[in-house]
XYZ file of C-alpha atoms in Angstrom:
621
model
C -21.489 3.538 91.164
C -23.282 0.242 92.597
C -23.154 -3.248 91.071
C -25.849 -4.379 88.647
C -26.247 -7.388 90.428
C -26.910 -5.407 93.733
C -29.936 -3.623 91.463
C -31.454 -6.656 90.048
C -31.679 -8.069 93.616
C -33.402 -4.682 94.893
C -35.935 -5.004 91.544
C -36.221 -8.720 91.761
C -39.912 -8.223 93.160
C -41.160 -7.237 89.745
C -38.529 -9.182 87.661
C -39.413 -11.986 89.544
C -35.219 -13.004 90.240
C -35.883 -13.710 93.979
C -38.799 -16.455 93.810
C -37.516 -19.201 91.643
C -40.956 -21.262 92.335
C -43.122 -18.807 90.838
C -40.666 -18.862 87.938
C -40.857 -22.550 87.291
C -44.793 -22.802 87.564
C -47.452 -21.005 85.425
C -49.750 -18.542 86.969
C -53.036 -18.830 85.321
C -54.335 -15.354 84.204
C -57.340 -13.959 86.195
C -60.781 -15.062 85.189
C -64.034 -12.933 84.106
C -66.343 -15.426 85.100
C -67.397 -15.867 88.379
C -68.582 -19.821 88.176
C -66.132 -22.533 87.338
C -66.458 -23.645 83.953
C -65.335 -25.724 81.156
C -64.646 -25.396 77.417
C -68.196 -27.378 77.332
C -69.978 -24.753 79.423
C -68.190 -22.038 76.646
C -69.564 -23.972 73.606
C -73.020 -23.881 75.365
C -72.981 -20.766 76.567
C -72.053 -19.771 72.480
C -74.965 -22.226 70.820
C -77.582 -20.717 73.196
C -76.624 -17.297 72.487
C -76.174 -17.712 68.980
C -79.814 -19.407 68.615
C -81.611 -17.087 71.192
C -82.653 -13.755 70.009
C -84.223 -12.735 73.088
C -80.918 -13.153 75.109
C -79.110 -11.257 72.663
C -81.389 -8.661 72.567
C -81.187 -8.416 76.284
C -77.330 -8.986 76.091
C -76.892 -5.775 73.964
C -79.378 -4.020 76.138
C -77.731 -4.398 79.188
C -74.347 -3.547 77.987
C -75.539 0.069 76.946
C -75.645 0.782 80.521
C -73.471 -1.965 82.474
C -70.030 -3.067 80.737
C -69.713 -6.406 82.250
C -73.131 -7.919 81.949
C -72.133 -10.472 78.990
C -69.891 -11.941 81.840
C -73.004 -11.699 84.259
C -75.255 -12.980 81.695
C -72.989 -16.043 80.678
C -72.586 -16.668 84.972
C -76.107 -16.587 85.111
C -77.023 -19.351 82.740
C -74.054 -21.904 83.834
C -75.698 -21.451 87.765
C -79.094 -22.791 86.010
C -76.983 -25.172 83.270
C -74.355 -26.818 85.567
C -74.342 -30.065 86.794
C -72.776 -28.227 89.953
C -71.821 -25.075 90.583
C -68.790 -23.566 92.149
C -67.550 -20.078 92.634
C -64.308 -19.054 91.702
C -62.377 -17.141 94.425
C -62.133 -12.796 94.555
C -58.382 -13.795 94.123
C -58.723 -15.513 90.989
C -60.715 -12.836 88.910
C -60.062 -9.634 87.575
C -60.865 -6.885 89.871
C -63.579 -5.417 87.355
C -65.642 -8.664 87.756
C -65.885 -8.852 91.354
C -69.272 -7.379 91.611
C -70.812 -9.796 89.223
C -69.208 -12.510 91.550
C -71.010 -11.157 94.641
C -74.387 -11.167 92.323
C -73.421 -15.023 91.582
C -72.167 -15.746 95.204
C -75.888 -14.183 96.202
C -77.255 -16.757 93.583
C -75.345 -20.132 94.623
C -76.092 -19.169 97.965
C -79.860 -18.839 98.171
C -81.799 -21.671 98.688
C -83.975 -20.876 95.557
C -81.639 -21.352 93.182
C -82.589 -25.299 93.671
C -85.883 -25.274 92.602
C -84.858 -24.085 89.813
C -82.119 -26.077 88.553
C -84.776 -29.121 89.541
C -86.005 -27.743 86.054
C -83.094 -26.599 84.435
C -79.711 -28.525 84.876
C -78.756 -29.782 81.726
C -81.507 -28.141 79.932
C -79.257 -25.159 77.682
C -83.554 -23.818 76.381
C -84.861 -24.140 80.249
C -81.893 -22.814 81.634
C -81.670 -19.696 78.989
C -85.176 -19.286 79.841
C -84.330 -19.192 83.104
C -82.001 -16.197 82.774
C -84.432 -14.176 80.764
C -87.082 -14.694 83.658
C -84.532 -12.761 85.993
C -84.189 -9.748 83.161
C -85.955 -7.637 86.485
C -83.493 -8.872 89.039
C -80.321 -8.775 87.348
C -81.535 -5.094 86.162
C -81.675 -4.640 89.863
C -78.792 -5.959 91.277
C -76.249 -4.012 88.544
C -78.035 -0.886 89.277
C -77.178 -1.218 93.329
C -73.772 -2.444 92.911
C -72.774 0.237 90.399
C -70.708 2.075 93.373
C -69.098 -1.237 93.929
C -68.488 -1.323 89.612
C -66.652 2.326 90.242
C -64.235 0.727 92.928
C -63.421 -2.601 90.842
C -62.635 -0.308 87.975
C -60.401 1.444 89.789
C -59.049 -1.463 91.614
C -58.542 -2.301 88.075
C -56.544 0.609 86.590
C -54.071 0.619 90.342
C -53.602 -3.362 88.894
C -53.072 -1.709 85.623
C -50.739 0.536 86.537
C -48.725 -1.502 88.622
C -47.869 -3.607 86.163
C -46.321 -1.194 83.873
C -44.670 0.222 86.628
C -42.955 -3.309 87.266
C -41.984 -3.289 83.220
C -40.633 0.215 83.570
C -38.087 -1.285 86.474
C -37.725 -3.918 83.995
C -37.158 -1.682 81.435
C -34.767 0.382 83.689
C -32.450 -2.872 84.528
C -31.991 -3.489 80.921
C -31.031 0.017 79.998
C -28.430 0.098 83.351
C -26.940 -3.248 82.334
C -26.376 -1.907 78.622
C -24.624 1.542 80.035
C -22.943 -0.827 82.950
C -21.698 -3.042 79.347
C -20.502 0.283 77.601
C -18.881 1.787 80.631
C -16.905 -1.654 80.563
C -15.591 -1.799 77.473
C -14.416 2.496 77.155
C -11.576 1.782 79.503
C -10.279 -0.906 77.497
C -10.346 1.555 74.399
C -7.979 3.691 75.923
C -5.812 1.723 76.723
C -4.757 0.088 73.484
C -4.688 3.725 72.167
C -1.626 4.478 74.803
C -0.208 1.183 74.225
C -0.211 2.063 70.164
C 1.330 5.379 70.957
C 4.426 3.808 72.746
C 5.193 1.211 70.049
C 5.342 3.887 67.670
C 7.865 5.944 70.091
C 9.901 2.618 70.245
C 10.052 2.272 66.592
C 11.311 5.593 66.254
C 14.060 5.643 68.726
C 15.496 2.337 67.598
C 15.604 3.021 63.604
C 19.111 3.904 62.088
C 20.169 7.066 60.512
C 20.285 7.840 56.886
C 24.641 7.510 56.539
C 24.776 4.384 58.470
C 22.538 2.288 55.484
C 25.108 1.239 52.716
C 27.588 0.191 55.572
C 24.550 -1.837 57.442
C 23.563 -3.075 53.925
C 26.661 -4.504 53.143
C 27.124 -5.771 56.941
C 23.913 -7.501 55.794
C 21.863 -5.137 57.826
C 18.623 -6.048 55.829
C 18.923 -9.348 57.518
C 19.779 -8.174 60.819
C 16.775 -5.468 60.311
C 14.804 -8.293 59.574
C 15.681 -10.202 62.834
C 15.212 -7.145 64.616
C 11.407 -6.555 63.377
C 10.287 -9.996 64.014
C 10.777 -9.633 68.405
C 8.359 -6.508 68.075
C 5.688 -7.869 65.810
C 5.460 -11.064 68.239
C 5.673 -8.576 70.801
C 2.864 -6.717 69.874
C 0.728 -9.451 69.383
C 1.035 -10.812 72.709
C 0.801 -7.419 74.788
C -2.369 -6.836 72.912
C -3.406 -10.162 73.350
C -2.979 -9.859 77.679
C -4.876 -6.570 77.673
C -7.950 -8.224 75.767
C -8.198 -10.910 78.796
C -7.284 -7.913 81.325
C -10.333 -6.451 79.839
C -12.584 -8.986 79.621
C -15.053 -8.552 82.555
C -15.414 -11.312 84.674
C -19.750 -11.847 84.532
C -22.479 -8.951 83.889
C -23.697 -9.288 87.621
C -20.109 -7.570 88.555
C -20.380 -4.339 86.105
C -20.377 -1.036 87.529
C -23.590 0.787 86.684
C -22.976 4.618 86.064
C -24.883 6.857 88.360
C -27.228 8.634 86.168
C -28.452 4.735 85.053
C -28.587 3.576 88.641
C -30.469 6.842 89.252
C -33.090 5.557 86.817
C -33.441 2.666 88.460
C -34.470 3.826 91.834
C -36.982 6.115 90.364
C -38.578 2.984 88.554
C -38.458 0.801 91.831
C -39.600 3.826 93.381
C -42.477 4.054 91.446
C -43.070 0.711 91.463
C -43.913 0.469 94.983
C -45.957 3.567 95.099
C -48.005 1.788 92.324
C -48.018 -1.347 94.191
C -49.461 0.156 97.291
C -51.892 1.813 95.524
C -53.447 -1.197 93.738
C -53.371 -3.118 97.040
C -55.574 -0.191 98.604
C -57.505 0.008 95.675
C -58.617 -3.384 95.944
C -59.057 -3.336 99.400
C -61.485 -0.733 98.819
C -63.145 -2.630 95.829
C -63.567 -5.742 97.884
C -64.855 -3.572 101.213
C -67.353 -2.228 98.388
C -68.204 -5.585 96.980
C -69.134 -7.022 100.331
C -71.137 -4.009 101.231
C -73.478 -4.784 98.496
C -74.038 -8.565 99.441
C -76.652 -8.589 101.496
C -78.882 -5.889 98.915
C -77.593 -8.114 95.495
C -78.432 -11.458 97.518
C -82.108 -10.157 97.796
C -82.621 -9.308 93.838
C -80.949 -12.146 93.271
C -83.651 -14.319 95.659
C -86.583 -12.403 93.985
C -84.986 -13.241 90.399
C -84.367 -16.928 91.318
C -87.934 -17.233 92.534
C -89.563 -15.446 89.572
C -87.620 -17.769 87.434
C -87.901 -21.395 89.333
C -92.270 -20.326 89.173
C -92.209 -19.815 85.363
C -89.844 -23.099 84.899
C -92.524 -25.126 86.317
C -95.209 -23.343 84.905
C -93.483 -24.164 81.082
C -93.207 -27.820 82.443
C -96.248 -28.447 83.760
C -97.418 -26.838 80.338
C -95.212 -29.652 78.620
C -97.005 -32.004 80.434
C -100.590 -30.978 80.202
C -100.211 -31.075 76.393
C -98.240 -34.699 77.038
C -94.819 -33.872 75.536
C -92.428 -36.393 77.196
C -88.872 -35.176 78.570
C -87.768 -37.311 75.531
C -89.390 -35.416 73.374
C -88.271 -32.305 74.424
C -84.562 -33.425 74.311
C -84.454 -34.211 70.537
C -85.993 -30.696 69.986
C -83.534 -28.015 68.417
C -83.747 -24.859 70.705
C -85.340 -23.519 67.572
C -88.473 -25.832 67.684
C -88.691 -25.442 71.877
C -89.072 -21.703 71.278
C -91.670 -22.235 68.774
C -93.359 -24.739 70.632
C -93.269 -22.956 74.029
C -94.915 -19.738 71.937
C -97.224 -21.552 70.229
C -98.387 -23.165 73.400
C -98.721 -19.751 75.314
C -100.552 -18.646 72.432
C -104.265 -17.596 72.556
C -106.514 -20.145 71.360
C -104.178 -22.589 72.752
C -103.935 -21.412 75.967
C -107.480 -21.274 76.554
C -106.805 -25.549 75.727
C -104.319 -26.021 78.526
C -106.018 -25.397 81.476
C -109.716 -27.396 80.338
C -107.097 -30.235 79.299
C -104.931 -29.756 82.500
C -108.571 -30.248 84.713
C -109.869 -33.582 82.993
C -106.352 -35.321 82.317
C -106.341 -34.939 86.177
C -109.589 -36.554 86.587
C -108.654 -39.087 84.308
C -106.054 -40.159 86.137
C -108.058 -40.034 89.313
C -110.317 -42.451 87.437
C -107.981 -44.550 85.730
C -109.696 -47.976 87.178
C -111.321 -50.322 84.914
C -114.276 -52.521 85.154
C -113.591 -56.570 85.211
C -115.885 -59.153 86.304
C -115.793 -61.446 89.395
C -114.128 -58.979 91.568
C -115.141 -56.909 94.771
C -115.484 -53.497 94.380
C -118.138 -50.667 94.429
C -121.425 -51.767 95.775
C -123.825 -51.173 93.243
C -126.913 -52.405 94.725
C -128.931 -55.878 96.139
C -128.826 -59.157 94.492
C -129.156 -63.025 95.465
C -126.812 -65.821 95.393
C -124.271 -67.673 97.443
C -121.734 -65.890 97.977
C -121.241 -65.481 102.114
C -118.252 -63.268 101.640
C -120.888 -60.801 100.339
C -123.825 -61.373 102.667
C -126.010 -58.508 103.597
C -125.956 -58.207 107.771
C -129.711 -59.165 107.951
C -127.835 -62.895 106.519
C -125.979 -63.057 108.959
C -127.982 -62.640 111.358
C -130.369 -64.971 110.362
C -127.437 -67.550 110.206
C -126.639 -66.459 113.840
C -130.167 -67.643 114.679
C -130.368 -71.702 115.786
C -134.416 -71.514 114.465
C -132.968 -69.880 110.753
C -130.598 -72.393 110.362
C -132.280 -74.695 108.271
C -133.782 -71.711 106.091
C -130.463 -70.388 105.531
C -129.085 -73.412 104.145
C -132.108 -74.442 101.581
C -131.702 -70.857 100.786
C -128.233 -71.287 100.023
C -129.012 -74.046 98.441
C -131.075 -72.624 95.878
C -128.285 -69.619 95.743
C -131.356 -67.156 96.907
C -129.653 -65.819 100.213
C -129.419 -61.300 99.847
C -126.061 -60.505 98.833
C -124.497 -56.983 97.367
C -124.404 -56.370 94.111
C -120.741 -55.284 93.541
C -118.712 -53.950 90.252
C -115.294 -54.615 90.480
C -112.755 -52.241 88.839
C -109.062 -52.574 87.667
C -106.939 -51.618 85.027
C -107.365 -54.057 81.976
C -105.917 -53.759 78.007
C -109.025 -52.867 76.013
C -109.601 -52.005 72.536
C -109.037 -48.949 70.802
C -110.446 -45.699 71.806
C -112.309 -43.479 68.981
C -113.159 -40.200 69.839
C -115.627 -38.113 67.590
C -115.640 -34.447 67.793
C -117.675 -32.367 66.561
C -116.494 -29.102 65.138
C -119.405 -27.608 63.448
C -119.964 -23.769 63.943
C -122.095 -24.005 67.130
C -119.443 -25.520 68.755
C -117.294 -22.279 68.394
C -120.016 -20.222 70.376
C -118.745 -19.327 73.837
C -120.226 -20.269 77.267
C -120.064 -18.664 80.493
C -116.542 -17.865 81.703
C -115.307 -17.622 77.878
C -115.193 -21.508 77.085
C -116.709 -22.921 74.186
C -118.055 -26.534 73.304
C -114.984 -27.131 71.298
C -112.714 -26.362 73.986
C -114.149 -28.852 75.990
C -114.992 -31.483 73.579
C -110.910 -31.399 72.708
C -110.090 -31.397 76.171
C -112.118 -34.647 76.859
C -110.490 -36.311 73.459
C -107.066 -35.418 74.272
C -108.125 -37.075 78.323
C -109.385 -39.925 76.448
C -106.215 -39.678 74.374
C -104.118 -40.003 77.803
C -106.168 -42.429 79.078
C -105.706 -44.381 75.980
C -101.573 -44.124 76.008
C -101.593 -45.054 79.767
C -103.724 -48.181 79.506
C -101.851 -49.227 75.803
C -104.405 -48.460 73.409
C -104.780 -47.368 70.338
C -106.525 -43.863 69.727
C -108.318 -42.321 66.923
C -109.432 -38.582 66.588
C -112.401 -38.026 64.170
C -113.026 -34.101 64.077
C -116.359 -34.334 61.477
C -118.974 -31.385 60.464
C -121.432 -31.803 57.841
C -122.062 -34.675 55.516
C -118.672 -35.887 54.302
C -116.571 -33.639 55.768
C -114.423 -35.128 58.317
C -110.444 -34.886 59.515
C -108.817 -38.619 60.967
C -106.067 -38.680 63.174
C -104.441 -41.910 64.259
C -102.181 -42.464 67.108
C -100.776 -46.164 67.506
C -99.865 -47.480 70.823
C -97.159 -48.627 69.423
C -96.032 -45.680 68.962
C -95.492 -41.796 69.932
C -98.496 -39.287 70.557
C -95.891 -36.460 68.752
C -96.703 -33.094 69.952
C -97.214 -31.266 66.300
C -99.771 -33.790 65.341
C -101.911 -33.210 68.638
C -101.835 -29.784 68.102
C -102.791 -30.144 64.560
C -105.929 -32.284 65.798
C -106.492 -29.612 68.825
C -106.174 -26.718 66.137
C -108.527 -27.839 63.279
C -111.618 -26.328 62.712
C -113.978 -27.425 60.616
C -116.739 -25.191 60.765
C -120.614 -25.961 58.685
C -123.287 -28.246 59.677
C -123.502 -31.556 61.586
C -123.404 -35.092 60.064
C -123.645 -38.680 62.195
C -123.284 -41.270 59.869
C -120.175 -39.421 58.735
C -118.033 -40.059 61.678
C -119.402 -43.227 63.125
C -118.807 -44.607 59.439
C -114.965 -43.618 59.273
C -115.042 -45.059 63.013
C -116.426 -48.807 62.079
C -114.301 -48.933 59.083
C -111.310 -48.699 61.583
C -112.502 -50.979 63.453
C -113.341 -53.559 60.585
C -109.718 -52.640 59.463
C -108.366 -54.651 62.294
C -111.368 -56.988 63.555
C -110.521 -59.887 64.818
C -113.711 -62.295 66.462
C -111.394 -63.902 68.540
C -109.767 -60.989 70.215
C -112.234 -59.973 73.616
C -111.068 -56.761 73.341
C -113.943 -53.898 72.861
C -113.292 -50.767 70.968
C -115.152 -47.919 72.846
C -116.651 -44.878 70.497
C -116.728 -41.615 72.553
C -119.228 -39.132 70.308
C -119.202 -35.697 71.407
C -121.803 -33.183 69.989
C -123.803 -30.076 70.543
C -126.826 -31.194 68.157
C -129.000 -33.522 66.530
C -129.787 -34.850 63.333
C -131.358 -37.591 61.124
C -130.090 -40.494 60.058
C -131.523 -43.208 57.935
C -133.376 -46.388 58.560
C -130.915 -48.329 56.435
C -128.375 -46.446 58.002
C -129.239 -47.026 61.421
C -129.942 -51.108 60.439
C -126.018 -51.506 59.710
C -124.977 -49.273 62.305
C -126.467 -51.953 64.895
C -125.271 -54.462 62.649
C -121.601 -53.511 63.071
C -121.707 -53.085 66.539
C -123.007 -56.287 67.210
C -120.153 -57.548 65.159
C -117.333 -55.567 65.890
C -118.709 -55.468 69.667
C -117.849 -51.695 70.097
C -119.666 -49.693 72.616
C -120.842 -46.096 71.634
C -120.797 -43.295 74.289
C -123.227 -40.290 73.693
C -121.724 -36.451 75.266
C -124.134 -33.528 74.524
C -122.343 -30.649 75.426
C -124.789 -27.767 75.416
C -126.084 -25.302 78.135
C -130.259 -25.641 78.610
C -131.359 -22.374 76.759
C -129.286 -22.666 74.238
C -130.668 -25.568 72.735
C -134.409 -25.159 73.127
C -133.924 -21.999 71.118
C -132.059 -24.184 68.383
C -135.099 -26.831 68.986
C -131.865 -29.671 69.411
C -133.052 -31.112 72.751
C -136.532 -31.078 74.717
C -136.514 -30.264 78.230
C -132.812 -30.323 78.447
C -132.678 -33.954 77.412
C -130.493 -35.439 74.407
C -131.934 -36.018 71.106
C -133.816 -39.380 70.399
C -130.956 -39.924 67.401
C -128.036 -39.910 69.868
C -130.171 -41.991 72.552
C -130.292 -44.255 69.730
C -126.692 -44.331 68.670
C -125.350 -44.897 72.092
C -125.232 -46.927 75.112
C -125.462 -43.763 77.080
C -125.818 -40.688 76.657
C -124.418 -37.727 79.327
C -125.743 -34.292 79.023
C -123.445 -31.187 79.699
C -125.336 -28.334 80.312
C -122.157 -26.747 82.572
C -119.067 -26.877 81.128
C -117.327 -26.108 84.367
C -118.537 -29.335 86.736
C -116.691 -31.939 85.336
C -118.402 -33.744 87.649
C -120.724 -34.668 85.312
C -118.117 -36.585 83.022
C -116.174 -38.369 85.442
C -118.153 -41.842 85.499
C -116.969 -42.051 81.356
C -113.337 -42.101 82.822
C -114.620 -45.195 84.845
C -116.034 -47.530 81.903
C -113.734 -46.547 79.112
């Protein structure tokens, strides 16, 4: 029979009796994700999921086949999400994860994965985005570390069983301290049984016999009985009272623990070990298995990352071309992202992007203005006195003693051959009003697929850029036939929102084609907020495929107002040759006498795809 405190010290490994340390502190429990997170990371992780069907749909698909890709999944996101990432060491997780931390440690690790988060960090839609772009990769990189899966899970059922082997030796020291208890206290039992026995014996030996009572009664033997009775009750009391401290063991750790309990015990610490060794091999198996994959999972991963930082930019540089601010986008529920991003991608729509992608870049390429009195493009030959300007034949005359005196009556006079020169810089005009027109010709497609109201609404929504950048006020007239016209306003004052552009990029009016219609709505605007004092010039931008009358009286006030109101009027016929001298709109390619009329200039598009042919209006609006 051994000591139970000579058993608890030989179990103390899994009861934890012989490190005191690790008793005191708290040994956080092993983690399933692989990237260091917060309970902020969790409730984003949760909103995103919860307001994404795509990612649950992809969730539940991958966890048909793969049992830890929510983990993977939710990893995934906080590497795009995170303001930084960190990895959480092998140590610190569950066995079972470890593969989906060698997919993550492929991630953090590849130089990729910072392009991306230039898009993403912060962003919960962009980043969530960002891990269904990688649906192909992460496919990928489960499927070649599902060996490595097989090890973890075993390294995770050794780790299981280990630890209920360590509560069976648990187990087994409670059950040898309870038969070490009992075994105590039997030996005690048996001995206040003897000591019983002899009092009895005593009593019996010292009692008188049946004659000798009256005599002893008389003697006053009741009394002396009495004395007598008294010595062996106190007696009793006190022997009993030494064997219950002779029997009270002196501390648990000294009880003898019967052999068939101690017996138990080495079989549980015996088993213990065995278990113990096994989950060590286990995992170094898991981990061997884990690192063997690295170099295969680091490579999807790459690909994934790639795939995903190309279609980030791509969705941003779609933001842009449609001019939705980062602002914007940040007030938008991931809801009304979605919706926007698909309505954006959508057909019609995306057949807009890339015409108003081309001229908001040559609008801002063009973005100077014209302003008097300073140097700039040479724009021909003039005379005057400006020797800063002087053509080299000037000069040389100056140069010449015999020219002298010509030179300076010629200066004189201000006659001297100078260049003409327009000087350009960016200047606060008036409002901008572009005029679309959306009658059914405009809907007929061109070579390469556009149509004339594709471009037209490209070149408003340029003109609607230029306007914002230069602090103007903007107006969007889409107009058909007589009296049938849509306005839309937007203030600089105030934001270009992204559902009302789209709702003047989307309407269609469809019919016939009307003039006055348009350019009336337009110079009641104008009169709206006229003031003769402000220099400011509104500029009317009226973009058409056709011709047709308007009326003497009409045409009277038209001049009228624009004399007062001091707009200028730009003409843009957008229709190829052919078309048009079947329709009888234009001779010889040339604009219709109306729209000479209404305009300042006129610029005929008979290619929609050389913008080339637009880029001066960029220069004088």
């Amino acid at each position: 029979m051994g000591k139970l405190r000579d058993l608890a010290s030989r179990a103390g490994r899994w009861l934890g009796l012989n490190n005191t340390a690790a008793q005191q502190s708290v040994v956080p429990e092993p983690a399933t994700g692989a990237v260091v997170d917060s309970r902020f990371d969790t409730i984003a992780w949760r909103d995103v999921l919860g307001q994404s069907k795509a990612l649950r749909r992809l969730a539940a698909d991958l966890h048909q086949t793969y049992d830890y890709s929510d983990d993977l999944l939710r990893d995934t996101f906080l590497c795009a999400y995170k303001e930084s990432v960190a990895v959480r060491d092998r140590e610190q997780m569950v066995p079972s994860r470890w593969p989906n931390r060698q997919i993550i440690a492929g991630m953090v690790s590849s130089p990729e994965l910072a392009d991306l988060r230039r898009a993403t960090t912060g962003d919960a839609y962009a980043s969530a985005m960002a891990v269904l772009s990688q649906t192909t990769a992460l496919r990928e990189a489960l499927q070649r570390s599902k060996d490595a899966q097989e090890a973890a899970d075993r390294a995770e059922q050794a780790r299981e069983q280990a630890r209920q082997a360590a509560e069976a030796v648990a187990a087994a020291i409670a059950a040898a301290e309870e038969a070490a208890q009992a075994a105590a206290v039997q030996p005690d039992a048996n001995a206040d049984a003897e000591d019983v026995a002899e009092d009895e014996n005593d009593q019996q030996n010292q009692e008188p016999s049946a004659e000798n009572e009256p005599a002893q009664s008389e003697d006053g033997g009741e009394s002396e009985g009495g004395e007598q009775d008294e010595p062996v009750q106190t007696g009793d009391g006190d022997e009993d009272e030494g064997q219950e401290e002779a029997g009270e063991p002196d501390g648990t750790g000294d009880l003898e623990v019967p052999a068939d309990a101690e017996h138990g015990v080495d079989e549980a610490i015996e088993a213990a070990e065995q278990a113990e060794a096994d989950a060590e091999q286990a995992e170094q198996d898991a981990a061997g298995a884990c690192d063997a994959i690295g170099a295969a999972v680091r490579t999807a991963a790459r690909r994934g990352l790639d795939e995903a930082a190309e279609q980030a930019e791509a969705d941003a540089a779609l933001m842009a071309t449609w001019g939705v601010e980062p602002g914007e986008l940040e007030v938008m529920s991931f809801e009304e992202r979605a919706k926007l991003a698909e309505r954006l991608n959508s057909g019609r729509l995306r057949q807009f992007a890339e015409m108003v992608g081309r001229f908001r870049h040559l609008a801002a390429s063009e973005r100077a203005r014209r302003m008097e009195h300073v140097h700039g493009e040479v724009v021909g030959i003039t005379l005057g006195r400006d020797l800063s300007a002087l053509v080299p034949s000037e000069l040389a005359n100056l140069a010449l003693p015999a020219m002298r005196a010509n030179f300076a009556a010629r200066y004189a006079e201000g006659r001297l051959m100078q260049y003409d020169q327009r000087g350009e810089a960016e200047a606060g005009l008036g409002a901008i009003i572009a005029a679309v027109d959306c009658s059914h010709s405009m809907s007929w497609p061109w070579a390469g697929g556009l149509t004339g109201e594709i471009w037209a609404k490209a070149l408003a929504l340029a003109l609607l850029d230029q306007a914002r950048t230069s602090r103007r006020d903007f107006v969007g007239i889409l107009f058909a036939e007589e009296g049938k016209f849509e306005t839309y306003r937007f203030p600089a004052d105030g934001p270009a929102r992204i559902g009302d552009v789209l709702k003047f990029v989307e309407r269609f009016l469809d019919g016939g084609t009307d003039f006055q219609t348009p350019l009336n709505e337009a110079i009641s605007i104008l009169a709206e907020h006229n003031n003769p004092e402000d220099p400011r010039r509104a500029d009317i931008v009226l973009i058409t495929d056709g011709t047709c009358d308007v009326t003497e009286e009409w045409m009277r006030g038209y001049i009228e107002a624009r004399q007062e109101l001091g707009f200028r009027t730009f003409g843009v016929s957008v229709a190829d040759e052919e078309a048009h001298q079947e329709l009888g709109f234009f001779t010889d390619g040339e604009p219709g006498r109306v729209l000479e009329a209404l305009s300042d200039t006129v610029r005929s598009i008979t290619d929609l795809a050389d913008l080339d042919l637009i880029r001066d209006l960029f220069r004088v609006i």
